[in-house]
mmCIF file of C-alpha atoms and ligand atoms in Angstrom:
data_model
loop_
_atom_site.group_PDB
_atom_site.id
_atom_site.type_symbol
_atom_site.label_atom_id
_atom_site.label_comp_id
_atom_site.label_asym_id
_atom_site.label_seq_id
_atom_site.Cartn_x
_atom_site.Cartn_y
_atom_site.Cartn_z
ATOM 1 C CA MET A 92 -40.566 -37.964 -20.945
ATOM 2 C CA ARG A 93 -41.683 -34.966 -22.979
ATOM 3 C CA VAL A 94 -39.592 -31.985 -21.936
ATOM 4 C CA LEU A 95 -40.220 -28.352 -22.875
ATOM 5 C CA VAL A 96 -36.959 -26.394 -22.736
ATOM 6 C CA VAL A 97 -37.669 -22.658 -22.725
ATOM 7 C CA GLY A 98 -34.529 -20.977 -24.021
ATOM 8 C CA ALA A 99 -33.224 -24.015 -25.917
ATOM 9 C CA SER A 100 -31.106 -21.933 -28.296
ATOM 10 C CA GLY A 101 -28.945 -20.266 -25.630
ATOM 11 C CA ALA A 102 -25.587 -21.192 -24.130
ATOM 12 C CA ILE A 103 -26.935 -23.807 -21.716
ATOM 13 C CA GLY A 104 -29.910 -24.800 -23.869
ATOM 14 C CA THR A 105 -27.738 -25.926 -26.778
ATOM 15 C CA ARG A 106 -25.726 -28.176 -24.438
ATOM 16 C CA LEU A 107 -28.828 -29.435 -22.671
ATOM 17 C CA VAL A 108 -30.962 -30.473 -25.650
ATOM 18 C CA PRO A 109 -28.558 -33.143 -26.982
ATOM 19 C CA GLN A 110 -28.049 -34.578 -23.489
ATOM 20 C CA LEU A 111 -31.804 -34.800 -22.915
ATOM 21 C CA ILE A 112 -32.285 -36.550 -26.245
ATOM 22 C CA ALA A 113 -29.409 -38.941 -25.529
ATOM 23 C CA ARG A 114 -31.201 -39.829 -22.298
ATOM 24 C CA GLY A 115 -34.323 -40.773 -24.275
ATOM 25 C CA HIS A 116 -36.434 -37.670 -23.675
ATOM 26 C CA VAL A 117 -38.553 -36.026 -26.362
ATOM 27 C CA VAL A 118 -37.627 -32.355 -26.447
ATOM 28 C CA ILE A 119 -39.595 -29.327 -27.545
ATOM 29 C CA GLY A 120 -37.232 -26.361 -27.505
ATOM 30 C CA THR A 121 -38.154 -22.697 -27.619
ATOM 31 C CA HIS A 122 -36.218 -19.827 -29.127
ATOM 32 C CA ARG A 123 -36.865 -16.100 -29.396
ATOM 33 C CA SER A 124 -34.905 -15.159 -32.501
ATOM 34 C CA PRO A 125 -36.530 -16.460 -35.705
ATOM 35 C CA ASP A 126 -33.231 -17.730 -37.136
ATOM 36 C CA HIS A 127 -32.533 -20.011 -34.168
ATOM 37 C CA ALA A 128 -35.101 -22.670 -35.124
ATOM 38 C CA ASP A 129 -32.596 -24.562 -37.267
ATOM 39 C CA ARG A 130 -30.141 -24.818 -34.393
ATOM 40 C CA ILE A 131 -32.770 -26.574 -32.273
ATOM 41 C CA ARG A 132 -34.078 -28.756 -35.092
ATOM 42 C CA SER A 133 -30.568 -29.911 -36.022
ATOM 43 C CA GLN A 134 -30.115 -31.136 -32.456
ATOM 44 C CA GLY A 135 -33.158 -33.377 -32.776
ATOM 45 C CA ALA A 136 -35.702 -31.249 -30.904
ATOM 46 C CA GLU A 137 -38.890 -29.613 -32.129
ATOM 47 C CA PRO A 138 -38.420 -25.838 -32.307
ATOM 48 C CA VAL A 139 -41.087 -23.384 -31.161
ATOM 49 C CA GLN A 140 -40.675 -19.634 -31.393
ATOM 50 C CA LEU A 141 -41.845 -18.112 -28.117
ATOM 51 C CA ASP A 142 -41.738 -14.857 -26.211
ATOM 52 C CA LEU A 143 -41.932 -15.812 -22.548
ATOM 53 C CA LEU A 144 -43.416 -12.423 -21.768
ATOM 54 C CA ASP A 145 -46.439 -13.143 -23.975
ATOM 55 C CA GLN A 146 -48.849 -14.934 -21.634
ATOM 56 C CA HIS A 147 -51.223 -16.182 -24.314
ATOM 57 C CA ALA A 148 -48.398 -17.556 -26.413
ATOM 58 C CA VAL A 149 -46.856 -19.299 -23.401
ATOM 59 C CA ARG A 150 -50.123 -20.946 -22.475
ATOM 60 C CA ALA A 151 -50.668 -22.090 -26.058
ATOM 61 C CA ALA A 152 -47.118 -23.440 -26.325
ATOM 62 C CA VAL A 153 -47.389 -25.389 -23.061
ATOM 63 C CA ASP A 154 -50.807 -26.784 -23.972
ATOM 64 C CA LYS A 155 -49.562 -27.860 -27.398
ATOM 65 C CA ALA A 156 -46.305 -29.366 -26.172
ATOM 66 C CA GLU A 157 -48.041 -31.422 -23.447
ATOM 67 C CA PRO A 158 -44.804 -31.709 -21.508
ATOM 68 C CA ALA A 159 -44.219 -33.787 -18.397
ATOM 69 C CA ALA A 160 -41.470 -31.321 -17.458
ATOM 70 C CA ILE A 161 -40.558 -27.719 -18.170
ATOM 71 C CA ILE A 162 -37.018 -26.343 -17.927
ATOM 72 C CA HIS A 163 -36.796 -22.542 -17.797
ATOM 73 C CA GLN A 164 -33.458 -21.414 -19.270
ATOM 74 C CA ALA A 165 -34.581 -18.096 -20.762
ATOM 75 C CA THR A 166 -32.333 -15.087 -20.186
ATOM 76 C CA ALA A 167 -31.489 -12.079 -22.342
ATOM 77 C CA LEU A 168 -27.769 -11.688 -21.791
ATOM 78 C CA THR A 169 -26.423 -11.885 -25.325
ATOM 79 C CA ASP A 170 -25.361 -8.285 -25.677
ATOM 80 C CA LEU A 171 -24.470 -7.607 -22.087
ATOM 81 C CA ARG A 172 -21.973 -4.746 -22.122
ATOM 82 C CA ASP A 173 -22.686 -2.168 -19.501
ATOM 83 C CA PHE A 174 -21.877 -3.344 -15.977
ATOM 84 C CA LYS A 175 -21.966 0.195 -14.667
ATOM 85 C CA HIS A 176 -25.732 0.316 -15.120
ATOM 86 C CA PHE A 177 -26.076 -3.244 -13.943
ATOM 87 C CA ASP A 178 -29.828 -3.387 -13.345
ATOM 88 C CA ARG A 179 -30.547 -1.645 -16.631
ATOM 89 C CA SER A 180 -28.427 -4.210 -18.465
ATOM 90 C CA PHE A 181 -30.216 -7.062 -16.715
ATOM 91 C CA ALA A 182 -33.703 -5.536 -16.979
ATOM 92 C CA GLN A 183 -35.019 -7.906 -19.644
ATOM 93 C CA THR A 184 -33.488 -10.930 -17.924
ATOM 94 C CA ASN A 185 -35.051 -9.769 -14.670
ATOM 95 C CA ARG A 186 -38.442 -9.693 -16.367
ATOM 96 C CA LEU A 187 -37.872 -13.210 -17.698
ATOM 97 C CA ARG A 188 -36.991 -14.311 -14.159
ATOM 98 C CA THR A 189 -40.035 -12.702 -12.553
ATOM 99 C CA GLU A 190 -42.944 -12.232 -14.995
ATOM 100 C CA GLY A 191 -41.648 -15.025 -17.212
ATOM 101 C CA THR A 192 -41.415 -17.468 -14.326
ATOM 102 C CA ASP A 193 -44.905 -16.553 -13.110
ATOM 103 C CA THR A 194 -46.358 -17.046 -16.572
ATOM 104 C CA LEU A 195 -44.642 -20.353 -17.140
ATOM 105 C CA LEU A 196 -45.566 -21.684 -13.697
ATOM 106 C CA ALA A 197 -49.210 -20.721 -14.158
ATOM 107 C CA ALA A 198 -49.340 -22.457 -17.537
ATOM 108 C CA ALA A 199 -47.563 -25.499 -16.085
ATOM 109 C CA ARG A 200 -49.995 -25.713 -13.177
ATOM 110 C CA ASP A 201 -53.049 -25.469 -15.414
ATOM 111 C CA ALA A 202 -51.682 -28.079 -17.800
ATOM 112 C CA GLY A 203 -50.812 -30.478 -14.955
ATOM 113 C CA VAL A 204 -47.066 -30.420 -15.644
ATOM 114 C CA ARG A 205 -45.371 -32.383 -12.850
ATOM 115 C CA ARG A 206 -41.781 -31.173 -13.036
ATOM 116 C CA PHE A 207 -40.418 -27.631 -13.228
ATOM 117 C CA ILE A 208 -36.736 -26.655 -13.242
ATOM 118 C CA ALA A 209 -35.427 -23.105 -13.482
ATOM 119 C CA GLN A 210 -32.069 -21.413 -13.965
ATOM 120 C CA SER A 211 -30.680 -19.269 -11.166
ATOM 121 C CA PHE A 212 -27.171 -18.043 -10.425
ATOM 122 C CA ALA A 213 -24.887 -18.881 -7.519
ATOM 123 C CA SER A 214 -22.056 -16.415 -7.495
ATOM 124 C CA THR A 215 -23.617 -13.018 -6.881
ATOM 125 C CA LEU A 216 -26.488 -14.279 -4.773
ATOM 126 C CA TYR A 217 -24.986 -15.171 -1.407
ATOM 127 C CA GLU A 218 -24.288 -12.890 1.512
ATOM 128 C CA ARG A 219 -20.849 -11.263 1.257
ATOM 129 C CA GLN A 220 -19.943 -12.064 4.857
ATOM 130 C CA GLY A 221 -18.523 -15.061 6.643
ATOM 131 C CA GLY A 222 -16.791 -17.937 4.911
ATOM 132 C CA PRO A 223 -15.716 -17.880 1.268
ATOM 133 C CA VAL A 224 -17.854 -20.843 0.135
ATOM 134 C CA LYS A 225 -21.618 -21.004 0.634
ATOM 135 C CA THR A 226 -24.121 -23.853 0.725
ATOM 136 C CA GLU A 227 -27.728 -23.656 -0.403
ATOM 137 C CA ASP A 228 -28.763 -23.093 3.225
ATOM 138 C CA ASP A 229 -26.627 -19.997 3.690
ATOM 139 C CA PRO A 230 -28.342 -16.600 3.678
ATOM 140 C CA LEU A 231 -28.605 -14.612 0.469
ATOM 141 C CA ASP A 232 -27.210 -11.105 0.143
ATOM 142 C CA SER A 233 -29.758 -8.918 1.915
ATOM 143 C CA HIS A 234 -27.893 -5.687 1.116
ATOM 144 C CA PRO A 235 -26.787 -5.847 -2.512
ATOM 145 C CA VAL A 236 -25.163 -2.696 -3.852
ATOM 146 C CA LYS A 237 -27.615 -0.189 -5.288
ATOM 147 C CA ALA A 238 -26.666 -0.838 -8.908
ATOM 148 C CA MET A 239 -27.693 -4.501 -8.751
ATOM 149 C CA ARG A 240 -30.623 -4.482 -6.329
ATOM 150 C CA GLU A 241 -33.227 -5.293 -8.956
ATOM 151 C CA THR A 242 -31.141 -8.098 -10.400
ATOM 152 C CA VAL A 243 -30.550 -9.777 -7.044
ATOM 153 C CA ALA A 244 -34.233 -9.298 -6.183
ATOM 154 C CA ALA A 245 -35.254 -10.981 -9.443
ATOM 155 C CA MET A 246 -33.037 -13.984 -8.711
ATOM 156 C CA ARG A 247 -34.456 -14.242 -5.194
ATOM 157 C CA TYR A 248 -37.961 -13.984 -6.605
ATOM 158 C CA LEU A 249 -37.322 -16.818 -9.042
ATOM 159 C CA ASP A 250 -35.818 -19.028 -6.332
ATOM 160 C CA GLU A 251 -38.725 -18.470 -3.939
ATOM 161 C CA THR A 252 -41.492 -18.689 -6.521
ATOM 162 C CA VAL A 253 -40.216 -21.870 -8.109
ATOM 163 C CA THR A 254 -39.589 -23.675 -4.818
ATOM 164 C CA ASN A 255 -42.947 -22.516 -3.428
ATOM 165 C CA ALA A 256 -44.523 -24.168 -6.468
ATOM 166 C CA GLY A 257 -42.631 -27.409 -5.790
ATOM 167 C CA GLY A 258 -40.000 -26.888 -8.480
ATOM 168 C CA VAL A 259 -36.232 -27.243 -8.613
ATOM 169 C CA VAL A 260 -33.894 -24.241 -8.755
ATOM 170 C CA LEU A 261 -30.423 -24.702 -10.184
ATOM 171 C CA ARG A 262 -28.009 -22.001 -9.078
ATOM 172 C CA TYR A 263 -25.400 -22.373 -11.775
ATOM 173 C CA GLY A 264 -21.862 -21.130 -11.456
ATOM 174 C CA GLY A 265 -20.324 -18.909 -14.097
ATOM 175 C CA PHE A 266 -20.667 -20.709 -17.404
ATOM 176 C CA TYR A 267 -17.630 -21.393 -19.554
ATOM 177 C CA GLY A 268 -16.916 -23.633 -22.521
ATOM 178 C CA ASP A 269 -18.033 -21.249 -25.259
ATOM 179 C CA GLU A 270 -16.036 -18.442 -26.792
ATOM 180 C CA ASP A 271 -18.024 -15.964 -24.716
ATOM 181 C CA GLY A 272 -17.672 -12.356 -23.571
ATOM 182 C CA MET A 273 -15.456 -13.217 -20.601
ATOM 183 C CA VAL A 274 -13.004 -15.068 -22.800
ATOM 184 C CA GLU A 275 -12.993 -12.274 -25.335
ATOM 185 C CA ALA A 276 -12.279 -9.715 -22.604
ATOM 186 C CA VAL A 277 -9.406 -11.783 -21.192
ATOM 187 C CA ARG A 278 -7.928 -12.179 -24.673
ATOM 188 C CA ARG A 279 -8.105 -8.404 -25.140
ATOM 189 C CA ARG A 280 -6.616 -7.838 -21.689
ATOM 190 C CA VAL A 281 -9.556 -5.739 -20.590
ATOM 191 C CA PHE A 282 -10.578 -8.032 -17.706
ATOM 192 C CA PRO A 283 -8.392 -6.887 -14.808
ATOM 193 C CA ILE A 284 -7.756 -8.101 -11.280
ATOM 194 C CA VAL A 285 -9.427 -5.472 -9.092
ATOM 195 C CA GLY A 286 -7.792 -4.607 -5.772
ATOM 196 C CA SER A 287 -6.469 -7.753 -4.149
ATOM 197 C CA GLY A 288 -8.626 -9.892 -6.460
ATOM 198 C CA GLY A 289 -10.282 -11.586 -3.508
ATOM 199 C CA GLY A 290 -13.795 -11.995 -4.925
ATOM 200 C CA MET A 291 -14.607 -15.695 -5.187
ATOM 201 C CA SER A 292 -15.900 -17.238 -8.400
ATOM 202 C CA SER A 293 -17.597 -20.565 -8.829
ATOM 203 C CA PHE A 294 -17.457 -21.825 -12.382
ATOM 204 C CA ILE A 295 -19.184 -24.619 -14.246
ATOM 205 C CA HIS A 296 -18.445 -26.045 -17.674
ATOM 206 C CA LEU A 297 -21.587 -25.849 -19.810
ATOM 207 C CA ASP A 298 -21.561 -29.619 -20.413
ATOM 208 C CA ASP A 299 -21.448 -30.327 -16.671
ATOM 209 C CA ALA A 300 -24.220 -27.780 -16.071
ATOM 210 C CA ALA A 301 -26.358 -29.566 -18.661
ATOM 211 C CA ALA A 302 -25.608 -32.969 -17.107
ATOM 212 C CA ALA A 303 -26.785 -31.806 -13.664
ATOM 213 C CA THR A 304 -29.938 -30.393 -15.244
ATOM 214 C CA VAL A 305 -30.789 -33.719 -16.888
ATOM 215 C CA LEU A 306 -30.347 -35.495 -13.531
ATOM 216 C CA ALA A 307 -32.574 -32.944 -11.789
ATOM 217 C CA LEU A 308 -35.490 -34.139 -13.936
ATOM 218 C CA ASP A 309 -35.615 -37.323 -11.857
ATOM 219 C CA LEU A 310 -36.008 -35.429 -8.617
ATOM 220 C CA ASP A 311 -39.110 -34.459 -6.690
ATOM 221 C CA GLY A 312 -39.051 -30.783 -5.734
ATOM 222 C CA PRO A 313 -38.971 -28.434 -4.062
ATOM 223 C CA ALA A 314 -35.195 -28.207 -4.042
ATOM 224 C CA VAL A 315 -32.318 -25.803 -4.621
ATOM 225 C CA PHE A 316 -28.888 -26.868 -5.852
ATOM 226 C CA ASN A 317 -25.640 -25.074 -6.448
ATOM 227 C CA VAL A 318 -24.450 -26.385 -9.814
ATOM 228 C CA VAL A 319 -20.812 -25.375 -9.621
ATOM 229 C CA ASP A 320 -17.455 -27.094 -9.842
ATOM 230 C CA ASP A 321 -15.288 -28.386 -6.982
ATOM 231 C CA GLU A 322 -12.947 -25.429 -6.804
ATOM 232 C CA PRO A 323 -14.314 -21.998 -5.937
ATOM 233 C CA ALA A 324 -11.375 -19.624 -6.361
ATOM 234 C CA PRO A 325 -10.534 -15.939 -6.015
ATOM 235 C CA VAL A 326 -10.193 -13.886 -9.174
ATOM 236 C CA ARG A 327 -6.464 -13.397 -8.553
ATOM 237 C CA GLU A 328 -6.030 -17.168 -8.880
ATOM 238 C CA TRP A 329 -8.177 -18.166 -11.844
ATOM 239 C CA LEU A 330 -7.813 -15.111 -14.067
ATOM 240 C CA PRO A 331 -4.049 -15.459 -14.717
ATOM 241 C CA VAL A 332 -4.585 -19.166 -15.450
ATOM 242 C CA LEU A 333 -7.315 -18.391 -17.967
ATOM 243 C CA ALA A 334 -5.156 -15.717 -19.609
ATOM 244 C CA ARG A 335 -2.235 -18.154 -19.877
ATOM 245 C CA THR A 336 -4.498 -20.882 -21.272
ATOM 246 C CA LEU A 337 -5.760 -18.482 -23.933
ATOM 247 C CA GLY A 338 -2.225 -17.381 -24.804
ATOM 248 C CA ALA A 339 -3.167 -13.841 -23.725
ATOM 249 C CA LYS A 340 -1.038 -11.375 -21.802
ATOM 250 C CA PRO A 341 -1.379 -11.539 -18.002
ATOM 251 C CA PRO A 342 -4.320 -9.569 -16.617
ATOM 252 C CA ARG A 343 -3.732 -5.984 -15.526
ATOM 253 C CA ARG A 344 -4.158 -5.045 -11.895
ATOM 254 C CA VAL A 345 -6.306 -2.018 -11.154
ATOM 255 C CA PRO A 346 -7.204 -0.378 -7.842
ATOM 256 C CA ARG A 347 -10.791 -0.441 -6.631
ATOM 257 C CA TRP A 348 -11.268 3.291 -7.144
ATOM 258 C CA LEU A 349 -10.352 3.018 -10.803
ATOM 259 C CA ALA A 350 -12.534 -0.034 -11.359
ATOM 260 C CA ARG A 351 -15.422 1.782 -9.677
ATOM 261 C CA LEU A 352 -14.915 4.764 -11.956
ATOM 262 C CA VAL A 353 -14.781 2.719 -15.137
ATOM 263 C CA ALA A 354 -16.993 -0.293 -14.467
ATOM 264 C CA GLY A 355 -19.173 0.737 -11.530
ATOM 265 C CA GLU A 356 -19.806 -0.456 -8.019
ATOM 266 C CA ALA A 357 -21.427 -3.787 -8.929
ATOM 267 C CA ALA A 358 -18.389 -4.918 -10.913
ATOM 268 C CA VAL A 359 -16.083 -3.964 -8.042
ATOM 269 C CA VAL A 360 -18.139 -5.816 -5.468
ATOM 270 C CA ILE A 361 -18.315 -8.938 -7.646
ATOM 271 C CA ALA A 362 -14.566 -8.801 -8.241
ATOM 272 C CA THR A 363 -13.613 -8.272 -4.619
ATOM 273 C CA GLU A 364 -16.368 -9.517 -2.301
ATOM 274 C CA SER A 365 -18.376 -12.289 -4.011
ATOM 275 C CA ARG A 366 -18.542 -15.665 -2.357
ATOM 276 C CA GLY A 367 -18.186 -19.073 -3.989
ATOM 277 C CA ALA A 368 -20.605 -21.973 -3.696
ATOM 278 C CA SER A 369 -20.409 -25.608 -2.619
ATOM 279 C CA ASN A 370 -21.588 -28.424 -4.905
ATOM 280 C CA ALA A 371 -21.717 -31.086 -2.173
ATOM 281 C CA LYS A 372 -25.515 -31.254 -2.169
ATOM 282 C CA ALA A 373 -25.837 -31.584 -5.946
ATOM 283 C CA LYS A 374 -23.252 -34.353 -6.040
ATOM 284 C CA ARG A 375 -24.870 -36.166 -3.131
ATOM 285 C CA GLU A 376 -28.538 -35.865 -4.082
ATOM 286 C CA LEU A 377 -28.373 -35.865 -7.873
ATOM 287 C CA GLY A 378 -25.593 -38.453 -8.187
ATOM 288 C CA TRP A 379 -23.855 -35.901 -10.379
ATOM 289 C CA GLU A 380 -20.281 -36.558 -11.489
ATOM 290 C CA LEU A 381 -18.397 -33.723 -13.103
ATOM 291 C CA ARG A 382 -16.436 -34.201 -16.258
ATOM 292 C CA TYR A 383 -14.448 -31.083 -15.336
ATOM 293 C CA PRO A 384 -14.249 -30.996 -11.510
ATOM 294 C CA SER A 385 -12.097 -27.878 -11.657
ATOM 295 C CA TRP A 386 -11.934 -24.880 -13.966
ATOM 296 C CA ARG A 387 -8.202 -25.668 -14.232
ATOM 297 C CA GLU A 388 -8.795 -28.706 -16.421
ATOM 298 C CA GLY A 389 -11.989 -27.262 -17.893
ATOM 299 C CA PHE A 390 -10.320 -24.074 -19.150
ATOM 300 C CA ALA A 391 -7.547 -26.167 -20.687
ATOM 301 C CA ALA A 392 -10.021 -28.488 -22.392
ATOM 302 C CA ALA A 393 -12.139 -25.620 -23.689
ATOM 303 C CA TYR A 394 -9.559 -23.019 -24.630
ATOM 304 C CA SER A 395 -6.048 -24.324 -25.018
ATOM 305 C CA GLY A 396 -6.518 -25.563 -28.581
ATOM 306 C CA ASP A 397 -7.142 -23.628 -31.733
ATOM 307 C CA PRO A 398 -9.531 -20.823 -30.733
ATOM 308 C CA LEU A 399 -11.343 -21.249 -34.026
ATOM 309 C CA MET A 400 -12.338 -24.729 -32.917
ATOM 310 C CA VAL A 401 -14.097 -23.473 -29.801
ATOM 311 C CA PRO A 402 -17.848 -23.354 -30.388
ATOM 312 C CA ARG A 403 -19.242 -19.868 -30.462
ATOM 313 C CA HIS A 404 -22.832 -18.820 -30.503
ATOM 314 C CA GLY A 405 -23.424 -16.615 -27.566
ATOM 315 C CA GLY A 406 -22.728 -13.245 -26.041
ATOM 316 C CA THR A 407 -20.116 -10.726 -26.942
ATOM 317 C CA GLN A 408 -20.155 -8.502 -23.938
ATOM 318 C CA ASP A 409 -17.298 -6.052 -23.821
ATOM 319 C CA ALA A 410 -15.509 -5.442 -20.584
ATOM 320 C CA PRO A 411 -14.737 -1.772 -19.994
ATOM 321 C CA PRO A 412 -11.714 -0.358 -21.797
ATOM 322 C CA TRP A 413 -9.180 -0.172 -18.965
ATOM 323 C CA PRO A 414 -6.965 2.884 -19.018
ATOM 324 C CA GLU A 415 -3.651 2.659 -17.230
ATOM 325 C CA PRO A 416 -4.173 3.688 -13.577
ATOM 326 C CA SER A 417 -1.628 6.474 -13.883
ATOM 327 C CA SER A 418 -3.677 8.209 -16.585
ATOM 328 C CA LEU A 419 -6.568 8.967 -14.250
ATOM 329 C CA PRO A 420 -6.852 11.158 -11.197
ATOM 330 C CA ARG A 421 -7.472 9.554 -7.814
ATOM 331 C CA SER A 422 -11.017 9.902 -6.559
HETATM 332 N N1 NAP B 40 -24.577 -18.790 -15.185
HETATM 333 C C1 NAP B 40 -23.982 -18.034 -16.104
HETATM 334 O O1 NAP B 40 -22.781 -17.766 -16.059
HETATM 335 C C2 NAP B 40 -24.763 -17.527 -17.288
HETATM 336 C C3 NAP B 40 -26.159 -17.662 -17.364
HETATM 337 C C4 NAP B 40 -26.815 -17.230 -18.520
HETATM 338 C C5 NAP B 40 -26.075 -16.692 -19.559
HETATM 339 N N2 NAP B 40 -24.736 -16.566 -19.431
HETATM 340 C C6 NAP B 40 -23.892 -16.054 -20.523
HETATM 341 O O2 NAP B 40 -24.521 -14.983 -21.187
HETATM 342 C C7 NAP B 40 -24.214 -15.046 -22.585
HETATM 343 C C8 NAP B 40 -25.526 -15.045 -23.355
HETATM 344 O O3 NAP B 40 -26.301 -16.180 -22.942
HETATM 345 P P1 NAP B 40 -27.101 -17.093 -23.979
HETATM 346 O O4 NAP B 40 -26.197 -17.512 -25.085
HETATM 347 O O5 NAP B 40 -27.780 -18.180 -23.220
HETATM 348 O O6 NAP B 40 -28.139 -16.067 -24.631
HETATM 349 P P2 NAP B 40 -29.375 -15.290 -24.033
HETATM 350 O O7 NAP B 40 -29.555 -14.101 -24.862
HETATM 351 O O8 NAP B 40 -29.213 -15.079 -22.567
HETATM 352 O O9 NAP B 40 -30.613 -16.288 -24.335
HETATM 353 C C9 NAP B 40 -30.864 -17.467 -23.594
HETATM 354 C C10 NAP B 40 -32.082 -18.150 -24.153
HETATM 355 O O10 NAP B 40 -33.249 -17.401 -23.803
HETATM 356 C C11 NAP B 40 -34.000 -17.143 -24.997
HETATM 357 N N3 NAP B 40 -34.747 -15.909 -24.832
HETATM 358 C C12 NAP B 40 -34.296 -14.627 -24.850
HETATM 359 N N4 NAP B 40 -35.306 -13.750 -24.689
HETATM 360 C C13 NAP B 40 -36.435 -14.503 -24.562
HETATM 361 C C14 NAP B 40 -37.816 -14.199 -24.397
HETATM 362 N N5 NAP B 40 -38.276 -12.917 -24.319
HETATM 363 N N6 NAP B 40 -38.690 -15.218 -24.330
HETATM 364 C C15 NAP B 40 -38.270 -16.492 -24.417
HETATM 365 N N7 NAP B 40 -36.996 -16.866 -24.573
HETATM 366 C C16 NAP B 40 -36.085 -15.868 -24.655
HETATM 367 C C17 NAP B 40 -32.978 -17.089 -26.103
HETATM 368 O O11 NAP B 40 -33.570 -17.267 -27.382
HETATM 369 P P3 NAP B 40 -32.756 -16.779 -28.708
HETATM 370 O O12 NAP B 40 -31.447 -17.529 -28.677
HETATM 371 O O13 NAP B 40 -33.597 -17.187 -29.845
HETATM 372 O O14 NAP B 40 -32.573 -15.312 -28.554
HETATM 373 C C18 NAP B 40 -32.097 -18.251 -25.692
HETATM 374 O O15 NAP B 40 -32.662 -19.465 -26.073
HETATM 375 C C19 NAP B 40 -23.420 -16.328 -22.818
HETATM 376 O O16 NAP B 40 -22.072 -16.028 -22.866
HETATM 377 C C20 NAP B 40 -23.727 -17.156 -21.572
HETATM 378 O O17 NAP B 40 -22.679 -18.037 -21.224
HETATM 379 C C21 NAP B 40 -24.059 -16.972 -18.325
#
């Protein structure tokens, strides 16, 4: 089928396009930065430069592409640095998830596009109460911390709007597989374990995320899936393993008060209270089999070799520069 991938040049888009083509689809892939056309073309897709916030351009692109399916993977997270002002850092992504989704859905509806899939996020979305691992039916966080209210609201908006329109929402886990900002921060030992390190993370290797997305094209919506691996784990468990895999020093441990001071409330809550997600539904209903069922083998496959061999194209977010706890006063 003809598939329009909006955000084809990003972390997930560049893994998705080759898998779609291998499956026999014809892919039209959009990018925002002018110099990303070659990346899409070299993967066998037709590149189209598009700003998702430009309604006329979106309508024209959808009409021209004549897709049977649209996959919305547009975010603006490349230079994410400031977690203290969380909503400000996510503001453009939030617009892509709200206005951008509305625009794309309206164009899809008018052009008679049958399938619509959109990117959401599992880890920071679910209620921070009850069990450590959440299914798609569990309640979402109704009281996010102030710093990330707009971001959580934008994710909720996308989920509701897309499913109301009959589409499929994929709540991905934390992506890994690229030499991204998280990896860079762990290498530099500026990604600490906060408090007891009890916040749960659900990860997903980018190739497995792309594979689930390809399978979702065969599904009638509306539907929501957690696209995460088999092993949600607390930060205190996975972070030392990632550091060891990278050949980095073990992560520092910092108290909550210090993390709050340096990185802000949102970072502390994510590091200490987040819940993980279950992939049972995606495996059952999509027939999805993971190449990397756990981050343990996935981290090793992605990062244990020569770091220069690890593909790199994406973000370079800096984690905060962690001072030693003893150098700061207690709040
Ligand atoms: N679930 C997760 O953990 C998750 C989800 C998303 C991102 N991330 C991480 O965030 C970092 C950056 O992500 P990324 O590499 O995907 O880059 P990104 O900057 O988030 O861009 C993603 C895609 O959206 C496109 N885009 C940006 N602004 C747009 C706009 N106004 N209209 C239409 N399309 C637009 C980009 O085009 P251009 O490339 O041309 O700018 C790109 O194709 C990576 O490390 C990634 O792993 C993680």
